[in-house]
Coordinates of C-alpha atoms in Angstrom, one line a residue:
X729 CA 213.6 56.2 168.1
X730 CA 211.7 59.4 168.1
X731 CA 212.9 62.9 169.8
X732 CA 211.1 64.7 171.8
X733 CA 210.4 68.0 172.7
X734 CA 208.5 70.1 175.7
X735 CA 204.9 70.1 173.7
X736 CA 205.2 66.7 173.0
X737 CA 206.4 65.4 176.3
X738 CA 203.2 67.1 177.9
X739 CA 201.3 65.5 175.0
X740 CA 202.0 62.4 175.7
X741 CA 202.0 62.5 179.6
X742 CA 198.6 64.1 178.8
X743 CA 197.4 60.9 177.4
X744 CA 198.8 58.9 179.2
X745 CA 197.3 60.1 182.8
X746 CA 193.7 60.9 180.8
X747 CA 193.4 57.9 178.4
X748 CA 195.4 55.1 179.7
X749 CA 194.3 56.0 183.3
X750 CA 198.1 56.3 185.2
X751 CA 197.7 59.1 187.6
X752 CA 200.9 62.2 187.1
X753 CA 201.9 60.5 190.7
X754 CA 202.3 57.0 189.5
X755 CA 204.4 58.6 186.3
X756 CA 206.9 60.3 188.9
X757 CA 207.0 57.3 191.1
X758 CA 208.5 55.1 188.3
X759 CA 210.5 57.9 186.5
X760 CA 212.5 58.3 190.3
X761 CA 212.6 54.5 190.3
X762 CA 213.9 54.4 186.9
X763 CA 216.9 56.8 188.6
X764 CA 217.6 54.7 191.3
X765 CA 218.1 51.4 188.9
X766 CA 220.7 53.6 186.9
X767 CA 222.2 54.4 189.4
X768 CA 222.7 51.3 191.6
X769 CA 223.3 49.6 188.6
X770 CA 226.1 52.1 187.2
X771 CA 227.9 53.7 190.5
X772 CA 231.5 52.5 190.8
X773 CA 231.1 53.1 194.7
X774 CA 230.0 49.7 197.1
X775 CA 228.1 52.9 198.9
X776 CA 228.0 56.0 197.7
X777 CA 227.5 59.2 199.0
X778 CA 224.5 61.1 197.0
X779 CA 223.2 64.1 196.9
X780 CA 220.1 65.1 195.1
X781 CA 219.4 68.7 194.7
X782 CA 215.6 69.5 194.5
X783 CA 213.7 72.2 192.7
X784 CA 210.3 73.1 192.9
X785 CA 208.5 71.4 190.0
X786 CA 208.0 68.0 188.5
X787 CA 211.8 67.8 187.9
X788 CA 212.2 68.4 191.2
X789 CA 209.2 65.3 192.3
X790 CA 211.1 62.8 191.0
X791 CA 214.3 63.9 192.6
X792 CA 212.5 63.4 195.9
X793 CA 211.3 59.9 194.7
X794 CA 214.6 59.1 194.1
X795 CA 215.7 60.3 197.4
X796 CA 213.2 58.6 198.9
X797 CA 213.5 55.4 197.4
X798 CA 217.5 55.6 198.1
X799 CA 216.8 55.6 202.0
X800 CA 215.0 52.8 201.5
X801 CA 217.4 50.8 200.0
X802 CA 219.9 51.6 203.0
X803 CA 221.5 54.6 201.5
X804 CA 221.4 57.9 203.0
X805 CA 221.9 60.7 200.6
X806 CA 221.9 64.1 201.6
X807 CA 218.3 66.0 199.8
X808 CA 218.8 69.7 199.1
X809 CA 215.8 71.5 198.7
X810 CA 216.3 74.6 196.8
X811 CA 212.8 76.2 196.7
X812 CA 210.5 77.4 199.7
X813 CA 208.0 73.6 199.7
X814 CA 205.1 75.9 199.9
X815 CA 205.3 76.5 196.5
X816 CA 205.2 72.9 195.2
X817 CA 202.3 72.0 193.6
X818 CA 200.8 69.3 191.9
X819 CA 202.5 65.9 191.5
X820 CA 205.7 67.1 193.4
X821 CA 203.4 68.8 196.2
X822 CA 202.0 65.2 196.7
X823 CA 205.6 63.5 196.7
X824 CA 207.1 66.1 199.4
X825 CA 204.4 65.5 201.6
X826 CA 205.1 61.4 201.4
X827 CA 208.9 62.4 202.1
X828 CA 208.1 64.6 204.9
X829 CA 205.4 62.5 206.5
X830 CA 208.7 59.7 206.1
X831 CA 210.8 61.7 209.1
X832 CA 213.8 61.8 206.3
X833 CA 215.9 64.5 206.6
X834 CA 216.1 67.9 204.6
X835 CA 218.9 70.6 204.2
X836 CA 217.0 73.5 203.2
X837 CA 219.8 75.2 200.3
X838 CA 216.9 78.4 200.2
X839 CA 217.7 79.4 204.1
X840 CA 221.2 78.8 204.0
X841 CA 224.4 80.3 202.9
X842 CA 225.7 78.5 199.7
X843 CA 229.1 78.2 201.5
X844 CA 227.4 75.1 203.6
X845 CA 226.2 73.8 200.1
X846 CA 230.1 73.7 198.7
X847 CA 231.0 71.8 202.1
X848 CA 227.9 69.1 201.6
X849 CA 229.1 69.3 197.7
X850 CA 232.9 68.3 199.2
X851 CA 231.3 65.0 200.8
X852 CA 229.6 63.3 198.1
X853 CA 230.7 60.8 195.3
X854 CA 227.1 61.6 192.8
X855 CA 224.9 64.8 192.4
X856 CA 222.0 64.3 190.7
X857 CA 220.3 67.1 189.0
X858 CA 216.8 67.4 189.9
X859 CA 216.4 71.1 189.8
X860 CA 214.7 72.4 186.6
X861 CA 213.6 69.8 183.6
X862 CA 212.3 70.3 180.7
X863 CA 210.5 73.4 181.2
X864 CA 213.0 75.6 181.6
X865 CA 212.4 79.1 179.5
X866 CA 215.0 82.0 179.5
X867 CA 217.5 82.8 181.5
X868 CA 218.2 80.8 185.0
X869 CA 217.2 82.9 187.9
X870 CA 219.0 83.6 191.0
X871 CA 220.0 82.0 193.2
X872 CA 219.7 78.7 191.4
X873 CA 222.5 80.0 188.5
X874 CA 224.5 80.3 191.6
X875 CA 224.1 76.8 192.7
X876 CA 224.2 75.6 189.4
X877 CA 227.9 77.6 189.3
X878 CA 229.0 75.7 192.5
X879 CA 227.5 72.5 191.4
X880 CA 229.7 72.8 187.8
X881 CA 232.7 73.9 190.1
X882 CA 232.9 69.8 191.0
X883 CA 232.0 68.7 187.2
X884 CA 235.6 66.9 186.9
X885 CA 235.6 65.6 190.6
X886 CA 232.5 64.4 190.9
X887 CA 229.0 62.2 188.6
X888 CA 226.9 64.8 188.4
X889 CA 223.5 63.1 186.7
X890 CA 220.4 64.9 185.1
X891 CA 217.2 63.9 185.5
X892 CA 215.5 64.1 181.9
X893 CA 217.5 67.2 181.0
X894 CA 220.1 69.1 182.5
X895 CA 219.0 72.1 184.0
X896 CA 219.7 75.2 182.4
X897 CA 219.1 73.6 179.1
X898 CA 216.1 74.0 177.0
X899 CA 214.4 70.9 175.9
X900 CA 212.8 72.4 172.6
X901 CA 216.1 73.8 171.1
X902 CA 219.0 73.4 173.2
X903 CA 220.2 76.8 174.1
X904 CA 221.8 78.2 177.8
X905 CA 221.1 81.2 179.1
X906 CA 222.5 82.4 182.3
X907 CA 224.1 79.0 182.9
X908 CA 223.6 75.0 183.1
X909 CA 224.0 72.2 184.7
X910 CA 227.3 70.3 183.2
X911 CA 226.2 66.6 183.4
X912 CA 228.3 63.5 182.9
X913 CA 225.3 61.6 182.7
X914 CA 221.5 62.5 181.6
X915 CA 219.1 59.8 182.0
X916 CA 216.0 60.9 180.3
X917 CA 212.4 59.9 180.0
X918 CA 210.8 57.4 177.2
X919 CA 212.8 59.9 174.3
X920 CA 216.1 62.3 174.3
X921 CA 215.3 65.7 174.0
X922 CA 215.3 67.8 171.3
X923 CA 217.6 69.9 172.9
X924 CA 219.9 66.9 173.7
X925 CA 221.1 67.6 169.7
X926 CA 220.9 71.2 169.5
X927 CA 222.6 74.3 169.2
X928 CA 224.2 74.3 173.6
X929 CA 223.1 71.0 174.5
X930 CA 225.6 68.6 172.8
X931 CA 228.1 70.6 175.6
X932 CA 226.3 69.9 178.7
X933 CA 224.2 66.5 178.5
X934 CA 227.7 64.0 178.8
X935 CA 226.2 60.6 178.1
X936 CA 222.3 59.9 178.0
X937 CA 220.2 57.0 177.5
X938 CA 216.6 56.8 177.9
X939 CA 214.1 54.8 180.6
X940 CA 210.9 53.7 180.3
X941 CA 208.2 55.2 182.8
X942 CA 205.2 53.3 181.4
X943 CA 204.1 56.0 178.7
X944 CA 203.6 54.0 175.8
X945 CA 206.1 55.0 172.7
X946 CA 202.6 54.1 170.4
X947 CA 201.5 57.2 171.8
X948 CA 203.2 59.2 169.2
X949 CA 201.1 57.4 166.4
X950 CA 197.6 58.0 168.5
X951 CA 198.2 61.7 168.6
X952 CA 199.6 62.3 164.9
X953 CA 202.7 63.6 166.4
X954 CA 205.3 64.7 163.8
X955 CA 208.5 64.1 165.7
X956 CA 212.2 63.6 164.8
X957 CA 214.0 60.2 164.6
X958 CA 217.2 59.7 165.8
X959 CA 219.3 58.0 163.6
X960 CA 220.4 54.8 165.0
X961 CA 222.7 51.4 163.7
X962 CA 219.9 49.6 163.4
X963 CA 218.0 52.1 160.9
X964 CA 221.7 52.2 159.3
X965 CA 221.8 48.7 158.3
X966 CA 218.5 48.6 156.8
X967 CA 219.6 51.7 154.7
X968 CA 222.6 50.8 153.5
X969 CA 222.2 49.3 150.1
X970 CA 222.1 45.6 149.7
X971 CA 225.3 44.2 147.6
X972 CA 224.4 40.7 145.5
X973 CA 227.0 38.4 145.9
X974 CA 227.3 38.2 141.6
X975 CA 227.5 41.8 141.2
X976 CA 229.4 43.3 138.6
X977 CA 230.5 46.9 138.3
X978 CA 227.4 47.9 136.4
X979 CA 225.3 46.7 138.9
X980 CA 227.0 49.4 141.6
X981 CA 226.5 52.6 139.7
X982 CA 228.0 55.2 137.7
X983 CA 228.8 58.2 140.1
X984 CA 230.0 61.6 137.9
X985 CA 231.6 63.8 140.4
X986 CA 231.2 67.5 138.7
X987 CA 233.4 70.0 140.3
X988 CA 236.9 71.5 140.7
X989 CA 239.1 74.8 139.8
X990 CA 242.1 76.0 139.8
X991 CA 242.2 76.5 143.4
X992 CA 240.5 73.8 144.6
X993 CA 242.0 70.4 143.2
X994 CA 241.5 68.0 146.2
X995 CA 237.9 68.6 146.7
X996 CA 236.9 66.5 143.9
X997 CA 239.3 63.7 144.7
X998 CA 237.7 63.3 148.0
X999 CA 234.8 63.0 146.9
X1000 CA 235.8 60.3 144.4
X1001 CA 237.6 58.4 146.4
X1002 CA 234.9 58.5 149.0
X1003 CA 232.1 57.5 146.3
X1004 CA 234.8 54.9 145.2
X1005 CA 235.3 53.5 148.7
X1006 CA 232.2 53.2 149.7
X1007 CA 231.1 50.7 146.8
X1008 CA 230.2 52.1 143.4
X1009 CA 231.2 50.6 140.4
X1010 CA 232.3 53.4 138.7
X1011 CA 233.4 56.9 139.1
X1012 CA 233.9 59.4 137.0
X1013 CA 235.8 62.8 137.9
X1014 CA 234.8 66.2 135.4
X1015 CA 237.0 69.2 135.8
X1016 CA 238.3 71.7 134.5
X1017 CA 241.2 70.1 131.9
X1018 CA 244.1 72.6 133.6
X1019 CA 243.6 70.3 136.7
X1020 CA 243.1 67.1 135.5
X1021 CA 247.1 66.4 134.6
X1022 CA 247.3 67.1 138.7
X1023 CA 244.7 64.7 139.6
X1024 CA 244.7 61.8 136.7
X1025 CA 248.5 60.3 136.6
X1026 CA 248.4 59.7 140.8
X1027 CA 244.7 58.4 140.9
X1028 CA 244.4 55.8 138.2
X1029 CA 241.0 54.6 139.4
X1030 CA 239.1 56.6 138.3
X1031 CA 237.5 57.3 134.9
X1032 CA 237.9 61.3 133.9
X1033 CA 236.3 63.7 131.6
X1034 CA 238.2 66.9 131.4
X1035 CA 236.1 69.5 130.0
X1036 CA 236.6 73.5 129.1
X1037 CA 237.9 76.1 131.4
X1038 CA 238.2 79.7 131.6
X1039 CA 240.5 81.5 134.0
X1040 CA 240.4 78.7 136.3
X1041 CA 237.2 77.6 136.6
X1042 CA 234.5 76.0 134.2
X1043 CA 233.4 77.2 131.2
X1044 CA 230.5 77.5 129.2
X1045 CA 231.7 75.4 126.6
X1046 CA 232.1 72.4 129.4
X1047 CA 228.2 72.1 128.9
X1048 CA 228.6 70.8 125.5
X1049 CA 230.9 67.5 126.0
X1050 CA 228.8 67.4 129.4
X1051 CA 225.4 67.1 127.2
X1052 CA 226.9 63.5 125.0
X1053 CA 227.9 62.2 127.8
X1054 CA 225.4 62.6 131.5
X1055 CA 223.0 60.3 130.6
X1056 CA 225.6 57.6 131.1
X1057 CA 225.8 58.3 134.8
X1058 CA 223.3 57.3 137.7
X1059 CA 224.3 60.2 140.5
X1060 CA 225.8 63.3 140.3
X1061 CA 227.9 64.6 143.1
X1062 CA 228.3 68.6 141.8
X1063 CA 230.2 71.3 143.1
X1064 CA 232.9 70.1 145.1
X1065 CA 235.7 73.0 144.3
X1066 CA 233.5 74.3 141.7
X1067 CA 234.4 78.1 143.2
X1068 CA 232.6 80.9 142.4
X1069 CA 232.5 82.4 139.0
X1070 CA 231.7 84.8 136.7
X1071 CA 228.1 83.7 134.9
X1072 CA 228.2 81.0 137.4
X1073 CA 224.8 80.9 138.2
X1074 CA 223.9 80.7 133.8
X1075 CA 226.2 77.8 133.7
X1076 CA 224.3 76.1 136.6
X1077 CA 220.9 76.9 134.9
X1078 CA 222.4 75.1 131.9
X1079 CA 223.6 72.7 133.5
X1080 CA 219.8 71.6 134.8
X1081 CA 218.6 71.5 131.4
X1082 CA 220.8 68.7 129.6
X1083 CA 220.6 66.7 132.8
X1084 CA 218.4 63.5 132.3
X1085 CA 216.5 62.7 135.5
X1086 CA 219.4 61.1 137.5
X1087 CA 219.9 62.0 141.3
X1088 CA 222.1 64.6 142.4
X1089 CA 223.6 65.9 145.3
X1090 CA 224.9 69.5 145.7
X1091 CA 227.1 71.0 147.5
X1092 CA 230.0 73.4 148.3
X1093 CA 229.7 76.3 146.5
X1094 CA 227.3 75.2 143.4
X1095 CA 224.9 75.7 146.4
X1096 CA 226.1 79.3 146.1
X1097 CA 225.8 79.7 142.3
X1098 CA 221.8 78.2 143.1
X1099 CA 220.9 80.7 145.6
X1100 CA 219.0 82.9 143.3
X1101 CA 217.3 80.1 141.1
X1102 CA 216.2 77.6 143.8
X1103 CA 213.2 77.6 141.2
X1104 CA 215.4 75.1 139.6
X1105 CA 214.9 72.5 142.3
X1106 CA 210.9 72.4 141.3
X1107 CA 211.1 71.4 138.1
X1108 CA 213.3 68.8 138.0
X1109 CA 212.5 64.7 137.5
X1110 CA 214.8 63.1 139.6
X1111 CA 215.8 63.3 143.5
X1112 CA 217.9 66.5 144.4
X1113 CA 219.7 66.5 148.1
X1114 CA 221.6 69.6 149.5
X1115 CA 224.1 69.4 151.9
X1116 CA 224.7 72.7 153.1
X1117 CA 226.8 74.0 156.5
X1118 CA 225.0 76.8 157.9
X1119 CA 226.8 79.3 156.5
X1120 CA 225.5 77.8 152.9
X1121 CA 222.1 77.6 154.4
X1122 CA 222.0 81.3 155.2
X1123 CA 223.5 82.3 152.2
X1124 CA 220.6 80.3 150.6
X1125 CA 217.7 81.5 153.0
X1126 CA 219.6 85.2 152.8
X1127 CA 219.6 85.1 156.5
X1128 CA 222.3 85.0 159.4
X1129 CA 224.2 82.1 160.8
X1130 CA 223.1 82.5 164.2
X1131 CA 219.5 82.4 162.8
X1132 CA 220.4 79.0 161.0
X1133 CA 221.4 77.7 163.9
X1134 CA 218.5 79.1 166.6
X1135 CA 216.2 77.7 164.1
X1136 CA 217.9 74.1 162.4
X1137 CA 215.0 71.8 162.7
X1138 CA 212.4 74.0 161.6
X1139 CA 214.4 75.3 159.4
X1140 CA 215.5 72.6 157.6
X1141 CA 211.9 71.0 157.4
X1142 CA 210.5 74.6 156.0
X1143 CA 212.9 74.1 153.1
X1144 CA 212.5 70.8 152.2
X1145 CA 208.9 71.4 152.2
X1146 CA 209.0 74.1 150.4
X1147 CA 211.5 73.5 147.4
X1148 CA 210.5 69.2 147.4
X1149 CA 213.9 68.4 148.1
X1150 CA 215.9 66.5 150.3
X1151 CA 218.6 68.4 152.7
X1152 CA 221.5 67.9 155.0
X1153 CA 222.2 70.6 157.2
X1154 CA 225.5 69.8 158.8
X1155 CA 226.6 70.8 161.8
X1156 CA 228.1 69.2 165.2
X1157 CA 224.7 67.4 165.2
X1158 CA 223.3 67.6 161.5
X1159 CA 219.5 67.3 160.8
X1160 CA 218.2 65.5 157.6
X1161 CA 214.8 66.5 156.0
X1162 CA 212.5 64.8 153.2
X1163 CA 210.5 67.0 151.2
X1164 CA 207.2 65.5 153.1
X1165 CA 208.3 67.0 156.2
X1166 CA 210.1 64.4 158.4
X1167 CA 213.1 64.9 159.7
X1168 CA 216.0 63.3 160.9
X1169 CA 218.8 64.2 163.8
X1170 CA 221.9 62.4 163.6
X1171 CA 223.7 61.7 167.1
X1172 CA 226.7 61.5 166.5
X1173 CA 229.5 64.1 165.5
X1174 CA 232.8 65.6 166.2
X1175 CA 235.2 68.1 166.0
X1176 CA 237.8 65.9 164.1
X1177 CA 235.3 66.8 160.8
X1178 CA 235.6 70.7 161.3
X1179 CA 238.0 70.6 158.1
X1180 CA 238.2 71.3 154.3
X1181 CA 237.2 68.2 153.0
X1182 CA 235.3 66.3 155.2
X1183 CA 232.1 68.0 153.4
X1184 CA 233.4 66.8 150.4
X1185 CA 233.5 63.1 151.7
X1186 CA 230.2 63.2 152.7
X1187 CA 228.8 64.4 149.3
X1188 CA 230.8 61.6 147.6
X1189 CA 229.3 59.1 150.4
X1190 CA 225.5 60.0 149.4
X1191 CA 226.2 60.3 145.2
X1192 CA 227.9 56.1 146.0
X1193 CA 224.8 54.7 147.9
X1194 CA 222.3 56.2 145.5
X1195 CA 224.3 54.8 142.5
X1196 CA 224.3 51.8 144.3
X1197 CA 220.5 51.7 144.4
X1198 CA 219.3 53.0 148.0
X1199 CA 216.4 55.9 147.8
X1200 CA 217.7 59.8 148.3
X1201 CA 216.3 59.2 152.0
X1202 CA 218.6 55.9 152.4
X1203 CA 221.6 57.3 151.3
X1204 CA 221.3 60.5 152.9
X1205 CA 220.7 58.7 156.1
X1206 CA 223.3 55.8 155.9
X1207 CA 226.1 58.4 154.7
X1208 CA 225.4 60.9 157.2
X1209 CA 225.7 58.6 160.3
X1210 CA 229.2 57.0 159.3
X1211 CA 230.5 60.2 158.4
X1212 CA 230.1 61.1 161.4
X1213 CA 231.0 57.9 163.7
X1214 CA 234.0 57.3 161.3
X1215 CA 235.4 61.0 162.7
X1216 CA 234.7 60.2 166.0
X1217 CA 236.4 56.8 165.4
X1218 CA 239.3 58.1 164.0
X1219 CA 240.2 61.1 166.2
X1220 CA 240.7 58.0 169.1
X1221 CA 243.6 57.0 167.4
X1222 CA 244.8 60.2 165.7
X1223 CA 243.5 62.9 168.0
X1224 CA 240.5 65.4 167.5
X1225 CA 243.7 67.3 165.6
X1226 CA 245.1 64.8 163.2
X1227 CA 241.7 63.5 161.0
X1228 CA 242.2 64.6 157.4
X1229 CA 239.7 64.1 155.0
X1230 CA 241.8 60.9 153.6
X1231 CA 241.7 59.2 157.2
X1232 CA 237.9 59.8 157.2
X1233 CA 237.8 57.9 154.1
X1234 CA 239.3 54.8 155.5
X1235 CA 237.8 54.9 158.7
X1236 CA 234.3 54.9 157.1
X1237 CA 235.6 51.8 155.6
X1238 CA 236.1 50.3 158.9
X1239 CA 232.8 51.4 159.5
X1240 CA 231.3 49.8 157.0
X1241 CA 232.5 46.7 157.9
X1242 CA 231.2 46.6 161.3
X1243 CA 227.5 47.3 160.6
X1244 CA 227.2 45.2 158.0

């Protein structure tokens, strides 16, 4: 499933009125019908009492369709119009003239006090949100931030549903300004919305699902759009790699986890165990050897290979043992605990140049030992995926945070371009990008991850599938998703509080089982 933004959605509309001949009418005719299905179908209520509130544009045409077409079916739902009607045009100018010229009745929300909307707001069971769309831009202007205030006043009392996007948020990147509609539902046109995933939106859109309205989804592939996918179970299984039933433990991989420090023991361990749990053969842990008698006596599992430390941390002599021994190994998860150290960034620059083609995924802070040799990413063989948070990906870009996360899509896309690698950039709704510029959102997320350790898990998730033979854009894809869905999984039973980074573990076990 692609995901759509503003420019696209007009794209395609575009087409679809110019080259496949359905008039912008006939669109908003089925998109309010669409409504009324969801609706009927969904409503608790053997007759409930709807109100629709109405804006001036297209958003705001197919809330009259759907008022319309809810009279028709015996209803009567009270139709606020918000905007003087003489300023429709269009589509929606066409529709309001079919309502009117239908006797139905209007309560004009522009002439009246807004005290009279909170009483009509008092008397109904569903508001649907028809007010703004996609097209919003800026900050909301009075007086619908006012309504859109009373409206969020009743978002525990009452279904309040969007139409294609709540208002208030935009559809390209998902910030609020000045305000926005607080949906429980948001039933949205032929693709989610960009902004559906993005910085705001995740907090206002409640559930969503998507209708058809007769533009063709083969559209995308007729205009050469370069969308996102979402990820999705189905695309899950088919990344996942495939386990022979006469496997041995060579045939799963040889994960080296490369990481550790004095002050940061457990991050390697989780990102063993993870790699472990999730079906590789083998895993080795490297660190530093003042650690290793923490780790080694309560987690015989594993294979290790303590190596030379100084004050703590890695040392330069760890390259040496490291340079007999990595071409044994399929993927390398480095830098979980690694820390930050003096001639850090020399030992990472050494590091590069014994390795011997094998996949590796960085993270933690050997992302921050990189961040002035990214050069290092060009000329290596094998497949190289980052998996930064955005405070990582700022560090690397020398930007801000809040620019990391205005910008995440294009962001993330820009750098995978540009350095030919793979990235993660987590976050409550983390995009994926493949050094030919696609990208990826995932949909799921939660704040049961927002932990030490959980990053940890994921990099140990990605180093096991890639051992285990799927492609860097597999692995990334399959261990992203149950990262995420284990969290939300687990946080059921153990609260949004209680998930540690060893209760991820097992519940992306559980997850495993039920998509294969």
């Amino acid at each position: 499933m692609f995901v759509a933004g503003q420019k696209e959605m007009q794209a395609m509309d575009r087409y679809t009125m110019e080259h496949i001949g359905l008039p912008g009418t006939v669109l908003m005719e089925n998109a309010g019908a669409r409504i009324v299905e969801e609706i009927v179908a969904s409503t608790p209520h053997p007759n409930p009492r709807i109100m629709i509130l109405v804006g001036g544009g297209n958003n705001g045409g197919d809330g009259l369709v759907i008022a319309r077409r809810l009279f028709d079916l015996g209803l009567k739902p009270i139709v606020c119009l918000l905007v003087d009607p003489t300023r429709m045009k269009g589509d929606a100018k066409v529709h309001w003239n079919v309502y009117k010229n239908r006797g139905f009745p209007i309560f004009n929300v522009y002439k009246e006090d807004l005290d009279k909307l909170r009483d009509k707001i008092s008397q109904v069971d569903i508001i649907v949100d028809a007010i703004l769309g996609t097209g919003v831009r800026g900050p909301v202007r009075e007086p619908l931030a006012k309504i859109i205030e009373i409206v969020n006043q009743s978002a525990n009392k009452k279904t309040i549903i969007s139409v294609d996007i709540p208002s208030g948020v935009s559809s390209d990147d998902g910030s609020v300004e000045g305000g926005a509609i607080q949906a429980t539902e948001t039933i949205s046109f032929v693709f989610p919305k960009k902004g559906f995933f993005l910085q705001d939106g995740p907090q206002y859109i409640g559930k969503w699902k998507t209708v058809d309205i007769s533009v063709p989804p083969s559209i995308v592939a007729n205009l050469g759009l370069n969308m996102p996918r979402l990820l999705t179970e189905s695309l899950i299984q088919a990344s996942l790699p495939k386990r022979p039933g006469g496997g041995h433990k060579g045939t799963f991989g040889h994960v080296l986890v490369l990481g550790g420090s004095r002050s940061y023991v457990g991050a390697p361990l989780f990102a063993a165990k993870a790699a472990f749990c999730t079906g590789a053969g083998l895993v080795t842990l490297a660190v530093p050897e003042n650690i290793y008698p923490l780790i080694a006596g309560q987690n015989p599992e594993y294979l290790y290979l303590p190596l030379s430390e100084k004050a703590g941390h890695l040392a330069d002599q760890a390259i040496d043992l490291l340079s007999t021994r990595v071409a044994q190994f399929n993927t390398i998860a480095l830098g979980p605990g690694i820390g930050r150290f003096l001639h850090g960034e020399m030992w990472m620059e050494s590091l590069f140049s014994i390795l011997t083609g094998q996949s590796v995924v960085i993270d933690a802070d050997a992302l921050y030992l990189m961040r002035n040799q990214l050069d290092l990413l060009h000329t290596y063989e094998g497949d190289i995926i980052l998996t930064p948070h955005p405070g990582e990906m700022a560090t690397m870009l020398k930007s801000s945070i809040q620019d990391v996360e205005k910008n995440r899509l294009e962001i993330a896309e820009n750098f995978a371009k540009e350095h030919r690698i793979y990235l993660v950039l987590k976050g409550h709704r983390s995009i994926i990008a493949t050094p030919d510029g696609r990208t990826f959102i995932n949909p799921h997320g939660h704040d049961a991850l927002s932990k030490g350790g959980s990053g940890d898990v994921l990099t140990g998730m990605i180093a096991s599938f890639l051992a285990q033979g799927a492609s860097a854009e597999e692995a990334i894809i399959a261990a992203t998703y149950l990262h995420a869905k284990a969290g939300e999984q687990q946080a059921e039973s153990l609260s949004r509080y209680g998930v540690t980074p060893l209760d991820l573990i097992e519940g992306i076990r559980r997850q495993l089982n039920e998509v294969m």
